[in-house]
Coordinates of C-alpha atoms in Angstrom, one line a residue:
Chain C
X1 CA 267.2 92.8 191.9
X2 CA 264.4 91.6 194.2
X3 CA 263.4 93.6 197.2
X4 CA 264.2 90.8 199.7
X5 CA 267.8 90.7 198.8
X6 CA 268.3 94.3 199.9
X7 CA 270.0 95.0 203.2
X8 CA 268.7 97.7 205.4
X9 CA 271.6 100.0 204.6
X10 CA 270.9 99.7 200.8
X11 CA 267.6 101.5 201.1
X12 CA 268.7 105.1 200.7
X13 CA 270.9 104.1 197.7
X14 CA 268.0 102.4 196.0
X15 CA 265.7 105.3 196.7
X16 CA 268.3 107.6 195.2
X17 CA 268.6 105.4 192.1
X18 CA 264.8 105.4 191.7
X19 CA 264.6 109.2 192.1
X20 CA 267.5 109.6 189.6
X21 CA 265.6 107.4 187.2
X22 CA 262.5 109.5 187.6
X23 CA 264.4 112.7 187.1
X24 CA 266.0 111.2 184.0
X25 CA 262.6 110.2 182.7
X26 CA 261.3 113.7 183.4
X27 CA 264.2 115.4 181.7
X28 CA 264.0 113.2 178.6
X29 CA 260.2 113.8 178.3
X30 CA 260.8 117.5 178.7
X31 CA 263.4 117.6 176.0
X32 CA 261.2 115.6 173.6
X33 CA 258.2 117.9 174.4
X34 CA 260.3 120.9 173.7
X35 CA 261.4 119.5 170.3
X36 CA 257.9 118.8 169.4
X37 CA 256.7 122.2 170.3
X38 CA 259.7 123.8 168.6
X39 CA 257.8 123.3 165.2
X40 CA 255.3 126.0 166.4
X41 CA 258.2 128.2 167.3
X42 CA 259.8 127.7 163.9
X43 CA 256.7 128.9 162.1
X44 CA 256.5 131.9 164.3
X45 CA 260.2 132.6 163.8
X46 CA 259.9 132.4 160.0
X47 CA 257.0 134.9 160.0
X48 CA 258.8 137.1 162.5
X49 CA 261.9 137.4 160.4
X50 CA 259.9 138.0 157.2
X51 CA 258.1 140.8 159.0
X52 CA 261.3 142.1 160.7
X53 CA 262.9 142.6 157.2
X54 CA 259.8 143.3 155.2
X55 CA 257.4 145.2 157.3
X56 CA 259.3 148.6 157.3
X57 CA 258.3 148.6 153.6
X58 CA 254.8 149.6 154.6
X59 CA 255.8 152.9 156.2
X60 CA 258.6 153.6 153.7
X61 CA 256.4 153.3 150.6
X62 CA 252.7 154.3 150.2
X63 CA 250.4 151.4 149.7
X64 CA 249.1 152.9 146.5
X65 CA 252.4 152.6 144.8
X66 CA 252.8 149.0 145.8
X67 CA 249.5 148.2 144.2
X68 CA 250.8 149.7 140.9
X69 CA 251.0 147.8 137.7
X70 CA 254.6 148.6 137.0
X71 CA 257.6 146.7 138.5
X72 CA 260.7 148.5 137.5
X73 CA 262.8 148.6 140.8
X74 CA 265.7 150.4 139.2
X75 CA 263.4 153.3 138.4
X76 CA 261.7 153.3 141.7
X77 CA 258.5 151.5 140.6
X78 CA 257.6 148.9 143.1
X79 CA 254.2 147.7 141.9
X80 CA 253.7 144.1 142.8
X81 CA 250.4 143.6 141.1
X82 CA 251.9 142.1 137.9
X83 CA 253.9 139.6 140.1
X84 CA 250.9 138.5 142.1
X85 CA 248.7 138.2 139.0
X86 CA 251.6 136.4 137.3
X87 CA 251.8 133.8 140.0
X88 CA 248.1 133.3 140.2
X89 CA 247.9 133.1 136.4
X90 CA 250.6 130.5 135.9
X91 CA 249.2 128.5 138.9
X92 CA 245.7 128.6 137.5
X93 CA 246.9 127.3 134.1
X94 CA 249.0 124.6 135.7
X95 CA 246.0 123.4 137.7
X96 CA 243.9 123.3 134.5
X97 CA 246.3 120.8 133.3
X98 CA 247.1 119.0 136.6
X99 CA 243.7 118.5 138.1
X100 CA 242.1 116.4 135.4
X101 CA 245.4 114.5 134.7
X102 CA 246.1 113.9 138.4
X103 CA 242.5 113.0 139.6
X104 CA 241.9 110.6 136.7
X105 CA 245.4 109.0 137.2
X106 CA 244.7 108.6 140.9
X107 CA 241.3 106.9 140.1
X108 CA 243.0 104.8 137.4
X109 CA 245.8 103.7 139.7
X110 CA 243.5 102.9 142.7
X111 CA 240.4 101.6 141.0
X112 CA 241.1 100.4 137.4
X113 CA 244.7 99.5 136.8
X114 CA 245.8 95.8 137.1
X115 CA 248.5 95.2 139.7
X116 CA 251.3 95.2 137.2
X117 CA 250.4 98.6 135.9
X118 CA 250.2 100.0 139.3
X119 CA 253.6 98.6 140.1
X120 CA 255.0 100.6 137.1
X121 CA 253.0 103.8 137.6
X122 CA 253.5 104.5 141.3
X123 CA 257.4 104.3 141.3
X124 CA 257.5 106.5 138.2
X125 CA 255.4 109.1 139.8
X126 CA 257.7 108.9 142.8
X127 CA 260.6 109.5 140.4
X128 CA 258.9 112.6 139.1
X129 CA 258.5 113.9 142.7
X130 CA 262.3 113.3 143.2
X131 CA 263.6 115.1 140.2
X132 CA 265.0 118.5 141.4
X133 CA 263.1 121.5 140.0
X134 CA 266.1 123.0 138.5
X135 CA 266.5 119.9 136.4
X136 CA 262.9 120.1 135.2
X137 CA 263.4 123.8 134.5
X138 CA 266.5 123.0 132.5
X139 CA 264.5 120.4 130.6
X140 CA 261.7 122.8 130.0
X141 CA 264.1 125.4 128.6
X142 CA 265.7 122.9 126.3
X143 CA 262.7 120.8 125.0
X144 CA 259.3 122.3 125.9
X145 CA 260.1 125.9 125.1
X146 CA 261.1 125.2 121.5
X147 CA 257.9 123.1 121.0
X148 CA 255.8 126.0 122.4
X149 CA 257.6 128.5 120.2
X150 CA 257.1 126.5 117.1
X151 CA 253.5 125.4 117.8
X152 CA 252.4 128.9 118.6
X153 CA 254.6 130.8 116.2
X154 CA 255.5 133.0 119.2
X155 CA 258.8 135.0 119.2
X156 CA 259.9 133.3 122.4
X157 CA 259.1 129.9 123.8
X158 CA 259.5 131.2 127.4
X159 CA 255.8 131.9 128.1
X160 CA 253.2 131.5 130.8
X161 CA 252.1 128.3 128.9
X162 CA 255.6 126.8 129.1
X163 CA 255.6 127.5 132.8
X164 CA 252.2 126.0 133.3
X165 CA 253.2 122.8 131.4
X166 CA 256.2 122.3 133.7
X167 CA 254.4 123.4 136.8
X168 CA 251.5 121.2 136.1
X169 CA 253.6 118.1 136.0
X170 CA 255.4 119.2 139.1
X171 CA 252.2 119.4 141.0
X172 CA 251.1 115.9 139.8
X173 CA 252.9 113.7 142.4
X174 CA 251.4 115.6 145.4
X175 CA 248.0 115.6 143.8
X176 CA 248.0 112.0 142.8
X177 CA 249.3 110.6 146.0
X178 CA 246.9 112.5 148.2
X179 CA 243.9 111.8 146.0
X180 CA 244.9 108.2 146.0
X181 CA 245.0 108.1 149.8
X182 CA 241.5 109.6 149.8
X183 CA 240.2 106.9 147.5
X184 CA 242.0 104.3 149.5
X185 CA 240.1 105.5 152.6
X186 CA 236.7 104.8 151.0
X187 CA 235.5 101.5 152.7
X188 CA 235.2 98.5 150.5
X189 CA 231.6 98.2 151.5
X190 CA 230.7 101.3 149.6
X191 CA 231.9 99.7 146.4
X192 CA 230.2 96.4 147.2
X193 CA 226.9 98.2 147.9
X194 CA 227.2 100.0 144.6
X195 CA 227.9 96.9 142.6
X196 CA 225.1 95.0 144.5
X197 CA 222.6 97.6 143.5
X198 CA 223.3 96.6 139.9
X199 CA 225.5 99.5 139.0
X200 CA 228.4 98.7 136.7
X201 CA 231.9 99.2 137.9
X202 CA 232.2 102.4 136.0
X203 CA 229.1 103.8 137.6
X204 CA 230.3 102.6 141.0
X205 CA 233.6 104.4 140.6
X206 CA 232.3 107.8 139.5
X207 CA 229.0 107.9 141.4
X208 CA 229.9 106.2 144.7
X209 CA 233.7 106.0 145.3
X210 CA 234.8 109.3 143.9
X211 CA 232.1 111.4 145.5
X212 CA 232.8 109.6 148.8
X213 CA 236.5 110.6 148.5
X214 CA 235.7 114.2 147.5
X215 CA 237.0 116.0 150.7
X216 CA 240.4 114.2 150.2
X217 CA 240.4 115.0 146.5
X218 CA 239.8 118.7 147.3
X219 CA 242.7 118.5 149.8
X220 CA 244.8 117.0 147.1
X221 CA 244.0 119.8 144.7
X222 CA 244.7 122.5 147.3
X223 CA 248.1 120.9 148.2
X224 CA 248.9 120.7 144.5
X225 CA 248.0 124.4 144.2
X226 CA 250.3 125.3 147.1
X227 CA 253.1 123.4 145.5
X228 CA 252.6 125.1 142.2
X229 CA 252.4 128.7 143.6
X230 CA 255.5 128.2 145.7
X231 CA 257.6 126.6 143.0
X232 CA 260.6 128.8 142.1
X233 CA 263.5 127.5 140.0
X234 CA 261.6 125.8 137.2
X235 CA 259.2 128.7 136.8
X236 CA 262.0 131.2 136.8
X237 CA 263.8 129.3 134.0
X238 CA 260.9 128.8 131.6
X239 CA 258.4 131.7 132.0
X240 CA 260.6 134.5 130.5
X241 CA 260.3 136.7 133.6
X242 CA 258.8 139.8 132.0
X243 CA 256.9 141.7 134.8
X244 CA 253.8 142.5 132.9
X245 CA 250.1 142.3 133.6
X246 CA 248.7 139.0 132.2
X247 CA 245.4 140.5 131.2
X248 CA 245.2 140.2 127.4
X249 CA 243.5 137.4 125.6
X250 CA 246.8 135.9 124.4
X251 CA 248.6 136.4 127.8
X252 CA 249.1 132.6 127.8
X253 CA 251.6 132.9 125.0
X254 CA 253.5 135.8 126.5
X255 CA 256.2 135.8 129.1
X256 CA 255.1 136.3 132.7
X257 CA 256.9 136.8 136.0
X258 CA 255.9 135.2 139.3
X259 CA 256.5 136.4 142.9
X260 CA 258.8 133.5 143.6
X261 CA 261.0 134.1 140.6
X262 CA 261.2 137.8 141.4
X263 CA 262.6 137.0 144.9
X264 CA 265.1 134.4 143.6
X265 CA 266.3 136.5 140.7
X266 CA 266.7 139.9 142.4
X267 CA 267.6 139.2 146.1
X268 CA 271.2 138.5 145.1
X269 CA 271.7 142.0 143.7
X270 CA 269.9 144.3 146.1
X271 CA 271.5 146.4 148.9
X272 CA 270.4 145.3 152.3
X273 CA 267.8 147.6 153.9
X274 CA 266.9 149.3 150.6
X275 CA 263.3 149.6 149.5
X276 CA 263.9 147.0 146.9
X277 CA 265.2 144.6 149.5
X278 CA 262.3 145.2 151.8
X279 CA 259.9 144.8 148.9
X280 CA 261.3 141.3 148.1
X281 CA 260.7 140.4 151.8
X282 CA 257.2 141.9 151.5
X283 CA 256.6 139.6 148.5
X284 CA 257.9 136.7 150.8
X285 CA 255.2 137.8 153.4
X286 CA 252.5 137.6 150.8
X287 CA 253.7 134.2 149.7
X288 CA 253.8 132.9 153.3
X289 CA 250.2 134.1 153.9
X290 CA 248.9 132.6 150.6
X291 CA 250.5 129.2 151.3
X292 CA 249.5 129.4 155.0
X293 CA 245.8 129.9 154.1
X294 CA 245.9 127.2 151.4
X295 CA 247.4 124.7 153.9
X296 CA 245.1 125.8 156.7
X297 CA 242.1 125.2 154.4
X298 CA 243.5 121.8 153.2
X299 CA 244.2 120.7 156.8
X300 CA 240.8 121.8 158.0
X301 CA 239.2 119.6 155.4
X302 CA 241.4 116.7 156.6
X303 CA 240.7 117.4 160.3
X304 CA 237.0 117.7 159.8
X305 CA 236.8 114.4 158.1
X306 CA 238.7 112.8 161.0
X307 CA 236.6 114.5 163.6
X308 CA 233.4 113.5 161.9
X309 CA 234.5 109.9 162.0
X310 CA 232.9 109.3 158.7
X311 CA 235.4 107.4 156.6
X312 CA 238.0 104.9 157.8
Chain J
X1 CA 224.9 97.4 125.3
X2 CA 225.6 101.0 124.3
X3 CA 226.3 101.7 127.9
X4 CA 228.9 99.0 128.0
X5 CA 230.8 100.2 124.9
X6 CA 230.7 103.8 126.2
X7 CA 232.3 102.5 129.4
X8 CA 234.9 100.7 127.4
X9 CA 235.8 104.0 125.7
X10 CA 235.9 105.6 129.2
X11 CA 238.4 103.1 130.5
X12 CA 240.5 103.5 127.4
X13 CA 240.5 107.3 127.9
X14 CA 241.6 106.8 131.5
X15 CA 244.4 104.6 130.4
X16 CA 245.5 107.2 127.9
X17 CA 245.5 109.8 130.6
X18 CA 247.8 107.6 132.8
X19 CA 250.1 107.1 129.8
X20 CA 250.1 110.9 129.2
X21 CA 251.3 111.3 132.8
X22 CA 254.0 108.7 132.6
X23 CA 255.5 109.2 129.2
X24 CA 256.9 112.7 129.8
X25 CA 258.5 111.4 133.1
X26 CA 260.3 108.6 131.1
X27 CA 261.1 111.2 128.5
X28 CA 262.8 113.6 130.9
X29 CA 264.9 110.8 132.5
X30 CA 265.8 109.2 129.2
X31 CA 266.8 112.4 127.5
X32 CA 268.9 113.7 130.4
X33 CA 270.6 110.3 130.6
X34 CA 271.2 110.0 126.9
X35 CA 272.5 113.6 126.5
X36 CA 274.5 113.6 129.7
X37 CA 276.3 110.3 129.5
X38 CA 278.8 111.4 126.8
X39 CA 279.9 114.2 129.1
X40 CA 280.6 111.9 132.0
X41 CA 284.2 111.0 132.6
X42 CA 286.5 110.6 135.6
X43 CA 287.8 114.1 134.9
X44 CA 284.4 115.6 134.8
X45 CA 283.6 114.2 138.2
X46 CA 287.0 114.9 139.9
X47 CA 288.4 118.1 138.4
X48 CA 287.9 121.7 139.2
X49 CA 286.3 123.8 136.6
X50 CA 288.4 126.3 134.7
X51 CA 288.3 128.6 131.7
X52 CA 285.2 130.4 133.0
X53 CA 283.7 127.0 133.9
X54 CA 283.5 126.2 130.2
X55 CA 286.1 123.4 130.7
X56 CA 287.1 121.1 133.4
X57 CA 284.8 119.2 135.9
X58 CA 282.2 119.8 138.6
X59 CA 284.1 118.3 141.5
X60 CA 283.6 121.3 143.8
X61 CA 279.9 121.3 143.2
X62 CA 279.6 117.6 144.0
X63 CA 281.6 118.1 147.3
X64 CA 279.5 121.2 148.1
X65 CA 276.2 119.3 147.7
X66 CA 277.5 116.3 149.8
X67 CA 278.7 118.7 152.6
X68 CA 275.3 120.5 152.6
X69 CA 273.4 117.3 152.7
X70 CA 275.5 116.1 155.6
X71 CA 274.9 119.4 157.4
X72 CA 271.2 119.2 156.7
X73 CA 271.1 115.7 158.3
X74 CA 272.9 116.9 161.3
X75 CA 270.4 119.8 161.7
X76 CA 267.2 117.9 160.9
X77 CA 267.6 114.4 162.4
X78 CA 267.7 115.2 166.1
X79 CA 264.8 117.7 166.1
X80 CA 262.8 115.6 163.5
X81 CA 263.0 112.3 165.3
X82 CA 262.4 113.9 168.7
X83 CA 259.4 115.7 167.3
X84 CA 258.1 112.4 165.8
X85 CA 258.6 110.7 169.2
X86 CA 256.6 113.5 170.9
X87 CA 253.7 113.1 168.4
X88 CA 253.6 109.4 168.4
X89 CA 254.3 108.5 172.0
X90 CA 253.7 111.5 174.3
X91 CA 251.2 113.8 172.7
X92 CA 247.5 113.6 173.6
X93 CA 244.8 115.0 171.4
X94 CA 244.9 118.4 172.8
X95 CA 244.7 121.8 171.2
X96 CA 248.4 122.1 171.6
X97 CA 249.0 118.9 169.7
X98 CA 246.7 120.1 166.9
X99 CA 248.7 123.3 166.8
X100 CA 251.9 121.3 166.4
X101 CA 250.3 119.3 163.6
X102 CA 249.1 122.4 161.9
X103 CA 252.6 124.0 162.2
X104 CA 254.1 120.9 160.5
X105 CA 251.5 121.0 157.7
X106 CA 252.3 124.6 157.2
X107 CA 256.0 124.1 157.3
X108 CA 255.6 121.6 154.5
X109 CA 253.7 124.1 152.4
X110 CA 256.0 127.1 152.8
X111 CA 257.7 127.8 149.4
X112 CA 261.3 127.0 149.2
X113 CA 262.3 130.5 148.3
X114 CA 260.6 131.8 151.4
X115 CA 262.8 129.4 153.5
X116 CA 265.7 131.1 151.6
X117 CA 264.5 134.6 152.7
X118 CA 264.1 133.3 156.3
X119 CA 267.6 131.8 156.3
X120 CA 269.0 135.1 154.9
X121 CA 267.2 137.1 157.6
X122 CA 267.9 134.8 160.6
X123 CA 271.1 132.8 160.0
X124 CA 273.1 134.9 157.5
X125 CA 272.3 138.4 158.9
X126 CA 270.8 138.2 162.4
X127 CA 273.0 135.5 163.8
X128 CA 276.0 136.7 161.7
X129 CA 276.8 133.3 160.2
X130 CA 277.3 134.9 156.7
X131 CA 276.7 133.0 153.6
X132 CA 278.1 129.7 154.8
X133 CA 277.7 125.9 154.9
X134 CA 276.3 126.3 158.4
X135 CA 273.7 128.9 157.4
X136 CA 272.7 126.8 154.3
X137 CA 272.5 123.5 156.3
X138 CA 270.3 125.1 159.0
X139 CA 268.0 126.6 156.4
X140 CA 267.7 123.3 154.5
X141 CA 267.4 121.4 157.8
X142 CA 264.3 123.4 158.8
X143 CA 262.9 122.9 155.4
X144 CA 263.4 119.1 155.7
X145 CA 261.8 118.8 159.2
X146 CA 258.2 118.3 158.2
X147 CA 259.1 115.3 155.9
X148 CA 261.3 113.7 158.6
X149 CA 258.7 114.3 161.4
X150 CA 255.7 112.9 159.4
X151 CA 257.5 109.8 158.1
X152 CA 259.2 109.0 161.4
X153 CA 255.9 109.4 163.2
X154 CA 254.3 107.0 160.8
X155 CA 257.1 104.5 161.4
X156 CA 256.7 104.8 165.2
X157 CA 253.0 104.4 165.0
X158 CA 253.4 101.2 162.9
X159 CA 255.1 99.4 165.8
X160 CA 252.4 97.3 167.4
X161 CA 250.9 98.3 170.7
X162 CA 252.0 95.0 172.3
X163 CA 255.6 96.1 172.2
X164 CA 254.8 99.0 174.4
X165 CA 252.7 96.9 176.8
X166 CA 255.2 94.2 177.2
X167 CA 258.0 96.7 177.8
X168 CA 255.9 98.4 180.5
X169 CA 254.9 95.0 182.1
X170 CA 258.6 94.2 182.5
X171 CA 258.9 97.3 184.6
X172 CA 260.5 99.5 181.9
X173 CA 259.8 103.2 182.1
X174 CA 258.2 104.9 179.1
X175 CA 261.5 106.3 177.9
X176 CA 263.2 102.9 178.4
X177 CA 260.5 101.3 176.2
X178 CA 260.9 103.9 173.5
X179 CA 264.7 103.8 173.5
X180 CA 265.2 100.1 173.7
X181 CA 262.1 98.7 171.9
X182 CA 260.1 101.2 169.9
X183 CA 262.9 103.3 168.3
X184 CA 265.0 100.2 167.1
X185 CA 261.9 98.7 165.6
X186 CA 261.0 101.9 163.8
X187 CA 264.6 102.7 162.7
X188 CA 264.2 101.4 159.1
X189 CA 261.1 103.5 158.6
X190 CA 262.8 106.5 160.1
X191 CA 265.9 106.0 157.9
X192 CA 263.6 105.9 154.8
X193 CA 262.0 109.2 155.9
X194 CA 265.3 110.9 156.6
X195 CA 266.6 109.9 153.1
X196 CA 263.4 111.2 151.4
X197 CA 263.9 114.5 153.3
X198 CA 267.5 114.7 152.5
X199 CA 267.1 114.1 148.8
X200 CA 264.7 117.0 148.6
X201 CA 267.3 119.2 150.3
X202 CA 270.1 118.0 148.0
X203 CA 268.1 119.0 144.9
X204 CA 266.9 122.4 146.2
X205 CA 268.2 125.6 144.8
X206 CA 266.0 128.4 146.0
X207 CA 266.8 128.1 149.8
X208 CA 270.5 128.1 149.2
X209 CA 270.7 131.0 146.7
X210 CA 271.2 133.6 149.4
X211 CA 272.5 131.5 152.2
X212 CA 275.4 129.4 150.9
X213 CA 275.6 128.9 147.2
X214 CA 278.6 130.4 145.3
X215 CA 278.7 131.1 141.6
X216 CA 282.3 130.0 141.2
X217 CA 285.0 129.3 143.7
X218 CA 288.6 128.6 142.8
X219 CA 289.2 126.2 145.7
X220 CA 287.4 123.8 148.0
X221 CA 285.8 125.0 151.2
X222 CA 288.2 125.0 154.2
X223 CA 285.7 125.5 157.0
X224 CA 281.9 125.3 157.7
X225 CA 281.9 129.1 157.6
X226 CA 282.8 129.1 153.8
X227 CA 280.6 129.2 150.8
X228 CA 280.4 126.3 148.6
X229 CA 279.4 125.6 145.0
X230 CA 276.5 123.1 144.7
X231 CA 275.1 120.9 141.9
X232 CA 271.6 122.4 141.6
X233 CA 272.9 126.0 141.6
X234 CA 275.7 125.1 139.2
X235 CA 273.2 123.7 136.8
X236 CA 271.2 126.9 137.1
X237 CA 274.4 128.9 136.5
X238 CA 275.7 126.9 133.5
X239 CA 272.3 126.7 131.8
X240 CA 271.2 130.3 132.2
X241 CA 273.9 132.7 133.5
X242 CA 276.9 132.0 131.3
X243 CA 276.5 132.5 127.6
X244 CA 278.3 130.1 125.3
X245 CA 278.5 127.3 127.8
X246 CA 279.2 123.9 126.1
X247 CA 276.1 121.7 126.0
X248 CA 277.7 118.7 127.5
X249 CA 278.6 120.5 130.6
X250 CA 275.0 121.5 131.1
X251 CA 273.7 118.0 130.4
X252 CA 276.4 116.3 132.4
X253 CA 275.7 118.4 135.5
X254 CA 271.9 117.7 135.1
X255 CA 272.6 114.0 134.9
X256 CA 274.9 113.9 137.9
X257 CA 272.4 115.8 140.0
X258 CA 269.5 113.7 138.8
X259 CA 271.4 110.4 139.4
X260 CA 272.4 111.5 142.9
X261 CA 268.9 112.3 143.9
X262 CA 267.3 109.3 142.2
X263 CA 269.8 106.9 143.8
X264 CA 268.9 108.3 147.2
X265 CA 265.2 107.7 146.2
X266 CA 266.1 104.1 145.3
X267 CA 268.0 103.6 148.5
X268 CA 265.0 104.8 150.5
X269 CA 262.7 102.4 148.6
X270 CA 265.1 99.5 149.1
X271 CA 265.5 100.0 152.9
X272 CA 261.7 100.2 153.2
X273 CA 260.9 97.0 151.2
X274 CA 263.8 95.0 152.6
X275 CA 262.8 95.6 156.2
X276 CA 259.1 95.3 155.5
X277 CA 259.8 91.7 154.3
X278 CA 262.0 90.9 157.3
X279 CA 260.0 92.3 160.1
X280 CA 257.9 89.9 162.2
X281 CA 254.8 92.1 162.7

């Protein structure tokens, strides 16, 4: 509708339509902004509810008895040290496996592999990312645990090592894809410069490309670590779940119990509001804080890289 | 010369590492398929379990998982897509925007079992929804948000700038441009992201343990306020909680769950590659 075709009397109506449209625009934008900002609200909500249910623990139970080495809730022992150490121990073992495998595979996929090999590798790694953790836990119980039992001559195959093997593979998809993105962001000119200086392809990869991608690779390892420490079902099914301190030399070959598995296994059986119930929420708070810090660190590496304007 | 042959060994080792990563993946899929196929029958998929779940099918678990996935979609898509539109189209690089991004990164990193605790505290107890499909869907929906937001934002950002300028030059408002031009162009990418988020939700066990999942139910759910059986929890139950469970039921359940999730994965990949080939930019 062109302005000239308007009669005088139409003007208020047009002005109204324009104002309506402006208001509509304003309303839509407000809703969208609200939805975007709601993500911050959700993080705060999650923390609030964990604190709401878990914080009373800290004035019901003296801190000293929480930092005990015994976790026997039925007898009133709520020491969470074995659970924290159990989680850290299994996560550490998983990373010992996953970091070399993941980083080397990422370098292989991005820098070495021919196109056809890449086309096989990448979808397969996506498949691994898609398999539900309960299926991998089931597989671990059925196939990896007997292998561990026979290889080590241990009385049970449900050990920290079994958990680490399963967890290590579960951390791989995250680790590989983030590390690969980091390598991808290294400008081609870096590689060209390396080769032009007379370095072989191997030297260029390991002394130019990989060091240039290091912040991203560190991020990848941290995100993989976050994934491993928060994993629940698979770990619960294959680690044997004995709440004990993993401090002996052969702790690798003994059962262990993680924080996540403890919550998942026991929350269904506790009375609401009991000390046991509050302790499980307390463990949830600890997990929240640990993963929050890991992700904060990973994100700050990412943001710093972007702010520095270095790569890409 | 020695240098060269050392490098050859190095490349061979890298290839071996890649094979060591891939072979177990193939192994898991092949073994679950091989062991699970004999258990599959029409009856296994369409019958209620009986005899302490040691006989019969897994029909209620399949229905439960489908219902939960649908509920998760309803909960996650509106907020997720709107959040992505905010980040891609409205947000400037301010401290607030960075806080939103940080929140999303952290949501993505929160362990699934902690989402379960949150769902129990907020939806089941505080809002009084009880252990129900609604409580479980909301919990899974929130867990799915970061995946939906980040993939949808990427899809929106991939739409060329010219589309926005042309829409504005024709007198369209910002929202008209987004609704009529940008969102339709980004839809395939958004669908891919939504499917990727939902498949994670469909396979999760920990967040639904205390919010919706039932060990065994004699009948199908009648309302969204009912509990349901689900495939992932059913697999956990039949493989660890019930002694003397026939193996084929365990493998059959694992296969159905894996097939459901991997077919969603394939669907996401197909949507992405189909539209990538067809699009004009």
